[in-house]
Amino acid sequence: MVEVVDGTQRVGRLVLAGLPIGNQEDAPPRLLHALEGARVIAAEDTRRLKQFASRSGIRLGGESGARIVSYYDQNETRRGEELLGDLRRGEEVLVVTDAGMPGVSDPGYRLAAACANEGIPVTAIPGPSAVTTALVVSGLPTDRFCFEGFPPRKGLKGYLDELADERRTMVFFESPHRIAATLEAMAAAFGADRRAAVCRELTKTYEEVRRGGLGELAGWAAEGVRGEISVVVEGARPRAERTSDADLVAAVAGLEDEGVRRKEAIVRIAKETGVPKRRVYDLVHGVVEVGSGEAE
């Protein structure tokens, strides 16, 4: 619902604005104009926003000033309801995060969804994104990709195992104190030779892009990595058409003869051939017949 004043319906508008991910000079003129003209600004960190405005030489809200409120993970639900109230009364609300686009691993999605549900207009001022920036500098395929955000703290192995057969290039975010363990877990799930790139401090003074196999990168990260980090991982290669079911069973048996436990042998052969682990498991245990085709 929107407010009606003197028979005129006032419709608010939500504006999602992207801030630079590192380099201040990446701020477009449209963003600066919007910040100067805003009446209501919801910021992930109000202190950082004010510092950004000061460095840019602008005044938030112009001469009359803007009402600036905090809008971060811990208060997103409560603050979102307050902002919806502003929007219903016909206000334009500008949402910004510390860096990048609101709604991408940052607050903004729920408010945008609520506005869409109520018919309140939603628009965006595009800005730099660590997701696409990391992707294009990684040297990995860019034609098809998916964004996975921050890997979970619990259940990491199972989460990565489910992504082992993902054919698209994958982009992740990770914190400095977890990057070494995450790369090690990725090497175990995807294979140590799977190509990847660790992108650190993108667009900043000490920007670094380290490329290599996941095993190699895990060893490098063990020495300690600092800064904002994005990880880009090559998608799984398609299963070789000439790898028959009989060859898969024989390969697992061969590893078992060498003393490798069956479970590990199945995982290794699945990674080497690109065949889903469940398929190899079912063939080895007789759940499906050899030559029966792909499992559903």
XYZ file of C-alpha atoms in Angstrom:
296
model
C 0.000 0.000 0.000
C 1.104 3.556 -0.700
C 0.029 6.835 0.854
C -2.596 8.985 -0.864
C -2.321 12.753 -0.300
C -4.986 15.130 -1.683
C -6.146 12.417 -4.030
C -2.636 11.878 -5.396
C -0.969 8.557 -4.833
C 2.620 8.905 -3.656
C 4.806 5.991 -4.693
C 8.196 5.473 -3.110
C 11.179 3.909 -4.811
C 14.006 1.691 -3.625
C 17.429 2.434 -5.115
C 20.204 -0.133 -4.676
C 23.553 1.566 -5.228
C 26.896 -0.140 -5.751
C 29.954 1.365 -4.060
C 33.563 0.820 -5.170
C 35.100 -2.442 -3.939
C 38.440 -0.792 -3.301
C 39.482 2.048 -5.555
C 37.689 5.294 -4.687
C 37.981 6.504 -8.279
C 35.642 3.718 -9.439
C 32.675 5.684 -8.056
C 30.524 6.824 -11.005
C 29.090 10.378 -11.137
C 25.557 8.999 -10.921
C 26.328 7.428 -7.536
C 27.744 10.667 -6.150
C 24.736 12.660 -7.415
C 22.366 10.143 -5.833
C 24.133 10.344 -2.465
C 23.986 14.144 -2.541
C 20.296 14.176 -3.448
C 19.091 11.403 -1.144
C 16.643 12.034 1.690
C 16.896 8.552 3.252
C 20.066 6.455 3.091
C 20.355 2.969 4.555
C 24.025 2.010 4.938
C 25.706 -1.191 6.071
C 28.198 0.927 8.023
C 27.236 4.594 8.450
C 30.746 5.534 9.580
C 32.348 4.120 6.445
C 29.740 5.794 4.253
C 30.532 9.173 5.800
C 34.244 8.567 5.257
C 33.559 7.691 1.617
C 31.524 10.872 1.170
C 34.258 12.973 2.751
C 36.935 11.507 0.475
C 34.670 12.077 -2.536
C 34.093 15.709 -1.590
C 30.303 15.416 -1.334
C 27.727 16.050 1.363
C 25.228 13.250 1.966
C 21.782 14.645 1.270
C 23.135 17.970 0.055
C 22.427 21.182 1.959
C 19.333 19.816 3.699
C 21.137 16.617 4.714
C 19.905 13.036 4.594
C 18.481 10.770 7.262
C 21.122 8.065 7.502
C 20.311 4.767 9.196
C 22.309 1.583 9.688
C 21.208 -1.496 7.732
C 23.295 -4.608 8.320
C 22.858 -8.358 8.848
C 21.906 -8.201 12.526
C 19.186 -5.545 12.133
C 18.097 -6.309 8.567
C 14.633 -7.622 9.500
C 13.704 -4.826 11.906
C 15.232 -2.042 9.850
C 13.727 -3.449 6.691
C 10.228 -2.992 8.103
C 11.037 0.620 8.987
C 12.347 1.292 5.491
C 9.267 -0.318 3.970
C 7.238 2.179 5.966
C 9.221 5.031 4.396
C 8.696 3.569 0.935
C 4.952 3.132 1.494
C 4.749 6.808 2.458
C 6.290 7.746 -0.867
C 9.918 8.236 0.169
C 12.852 7.237 -2.024
C 15.266 5.042 -0.071
C 18.882 4.656 -1.163
C 20.602 1.472 0.059
C 24.386 1.084 0.040
C 26.843 -1.424 1.507
C 30.499 -1.113 2.466
C 31.573 -2.195 -1.019
C 29.922 -3.735 -4.058
C 26.231 -4.205 -4.774
C 23.596 -4.475 -2.026
C 21.952 -7.894 -1.994
C 25.076 -9.778 -3.122
C 26.390 -11.330 0.120
C 25.191 -8.111 1.788
C 21.818 -6.753 3.018
C 19.358 -5.639 0.360
C 17.787 -8.764 -1.105
C 14.948 -9.071 1.408
C 13.977 -5.420 1.097
C 14.030 -5.621 -2.704
C 11.882 -8.759 -2.583
C 9.386 -7.086 -0.237
C 9.156 -4.061 -2.547
C 8.615 -6.267 -5.577
C 5.865 -8.099 -3.696
C 4.083 -4.814 -2.878
C 4.564 -3.233 -6.286
C 7.021 -0.595 -5.044
C 9.502 0.326 -7.796
C 13.046 -0.981 -7.414
C 16.005 0.281 -9.429
C 19.784 0.159 -9.184
C 22.828 2.304 -9.719
C 25.279 -0.310 -11.031
C 28.728 -0.386 -9.551
C 31.831 -2.550 -9.279
C 31.352 -6.146 -8.164
C 34.009 -8.418 -6.691
C 32.212 -11.381 -8.296
C 32.615 -10.342 -11.918
C 35.937 -8.586 -11.299
C 37.481 -11.778 -9.902
C 35.942 -13.818 -12.702
C 37.399 -11.770 -15.547
C 40.917 -11.560 -14.077
C 41.060 -15.253 -13.128
C 41.920 -16.494 -16.598
C 39.205 -19.150 -16.291
C 36.139 -19.574 -18.567
C 33.641 -16.721 -18.206
C 30.873 -17.858 -20.573
C 29.037 -19.777 -17.833
C 29.563 -19.190 -14.120
C 27.802 -19.315 -10.766
C 28.304 -17.371 -7.550
C 28.409 -19.428 -4.346
C 29.148 -16.697 -1.794
C 30.879 -17.703 1.447
C 31.203 -21.497 1.927
C 29.456 -22.726 5.082
C 31.411 -23.062 8.324
C 29.704 -26.366 9.104
C 29.253 -29.192 6.641
C 31.930 -27.859 4.282
C 32.904 -31.280 2.931
C 29.360 -32.249 2.007
C 28.716 -28.838 0.481
C 31.793 -29.076 -1.735
C 31.104 -32.702 -2.650
C 27.768 -31.577 -4.095
C 29.608 -29.046 -6.268
C 32.236 -31.495 -7.528
C 30.352 -32.071 -10.800
C 29.376 -28.420 -11.374
C 30.350 -27.629 -14.962
C 30.253 -23.830 -14.624
C 33.110 -21.722 -13.301
C 32.447 -21.092 -9.599
C 33.106 -17.883 -7.664
C 33.385 -17.875 -3.866
C 34.146 -15.330 -1.153
C 36.294 -16.338 1.818
C 37.875 -14.762 4.893
C 41.671 -14.641 5.386
C 41.676 -16.918 8.436
C 39.674 -19.635 6.650
C 41.107 -19.499 3.134
C 43.833 -22.143 3.650
C 41.418 -24.715 5.103
C 38.821 -23.987 2.424
C 41.323 -24.422 -0.421
C 42.498 -27.681 1.138
C 38.900 -28.906 1.338
C 38.315 -27.842 -2.283
C 41.408 -29.757 -3.382
C 40.034 -32.858 -1.658
C 36.565 -32.472 -3.176
C 37.421 -31.222 -6.677
C 40.921 -32.624 -7.146
C 44.277 -31.047 -6.383
C 44.871 -30.256 -10.065
C 41.576 -28.395 -10.616
C 42.522 -24.925 -11.847
C 41.647 -21.962 -9.641
C 42.580 -18.376 -8.865
C 42.747 -16.607 -5.510
C 42.049 -12.899 -6.014
C 43.115 -10.673 -3.134
C 42.498 -6.962 -2.523
C 40.923 -6.409 -5.953
C 41.338 -2.840 -7.331
C 43.394 -1.871 -4.262
C 47.067 -0.964 -3.978
C 48.206 -4.487 -3.122
C 45.963 -6.354 -5.555
C 47.173 -9.903 -6.180
C 45.872 -12.752 -8.343
C 47.445 -16.134 -7.607
C 46.654 -18.877 -10.153
C 47.332 -22.618 -10.036
C 45.908 -25.972 -9.033
C 43.860 -26.110 -5.837
C 46.503 -28.227 -4.121
C 49.234 -25.746 -4.987
C 47.119 -22.799 -3.853
C 46.271 -24.521 -0.574
C 49.984 -24.886 0.135
C 50.590 -21.238 -0.689
C 47.720 -20.055 1.531
C 49.010 -22.091 4.484
C 51.689 -19.425 4.930
C 48.984 -16.817 5.594
C 46.879 -14.580 3.358
C 45.543 -11.124 4.185
C 42.864 -8.872 2.749
C 39.537 -9.270 0.995
C 39.518 -12.580 -0.897
C 37.580 -14.026 -3.837
C 38.222 -17.548 -5.130
C 37.440 -18.604 -8.700
C 37.398 -22.344 -9.457
C 37.247 -24.028 -12.839
C 34.132 -26.089 -13.500
C 34.239 -29.879 -13.743
C 35.229 -31.334 -17.068
C 32.689 -33.530 -18.881
C 33.031 -37.252 -18.477
C 35.179 -38.821 -21.172
C 32.857 -40.585 -23.593
C 35.226 -43.562 -23.936
C 35.174 -44.388 -20.221
C 32.901 -47.415 -20.147
C 31.117 -48.768 -17.102
C 33.348 -51.841 -17.213
C 36.440 -49.608 -17.252
C 35.174 -47.745 -14.195
C 34.640 -50.950 -12.221
C 38.036 -52.254 -13.304
C 39.757 -49.007 -12.336
C 38.287 -49.143 -8.834
C 39.283 -52.789 -8.508
C 42.810 -51.939 -9.623
C 43.176 -49.331 -6.883
C 41.797 -51.774 -4.326
C 44.434 -54.316 -5.385
C 47.026 -51.632 -4.616
C 45.695 -51.336 -1.086
C 43.401 -48.334 -1.527
C 40.152 -48.565 0.419
C 37.100 -48.956 -1.790
C 35.463 -45.704 -0.692
C 38.587 -43.715 -1.490
C 39.084 -45.614 -4.759
C 35.563 -44.677 -5.878
C 36.176 -41.019 -5.061
C 39.471 -40.977 -6.942
C 38.108 -42.641 -10.070
C 35.074 -40.340 -10.073
C 37.343 -37.289 -9.964
C 39.683 -38.616 -12.637
C 36.899 -39.468 -15.094
C 34.321 -36.803 -14.286
C 31.711 -39.462 -13.591
C 29.436 -38.747 -10.593
C 30.550 -40.604 -7.483
C 27.087 -42.066 -7.014
C 27.271 -43.640 -10.470
C 30.671 -45.236 -9.788
C 29.466 -46.445 -6.371
C 26.328 -48.017 -7.846
C 28.326 -49.793 -10.565
C 30.897 -51.161 -8.133
C 28.227 -52.401 -5.706
C 25.947 -53.800 -8.396
C 23.122 -51.357 -7.713
C 22.948 -50.733 -11.468
C 24.097 -53.062 -14.204
C 27.214 -52.372 -16.215
C 26.226 -50.836 -19.546
C 22.835 -49.635 -18.256
C 23.558 -45.972 -19.053
C 23.560 -42.966 -16.750
C 21.652 -43.192 -13.502
C 18.615 -40.956 -13.118
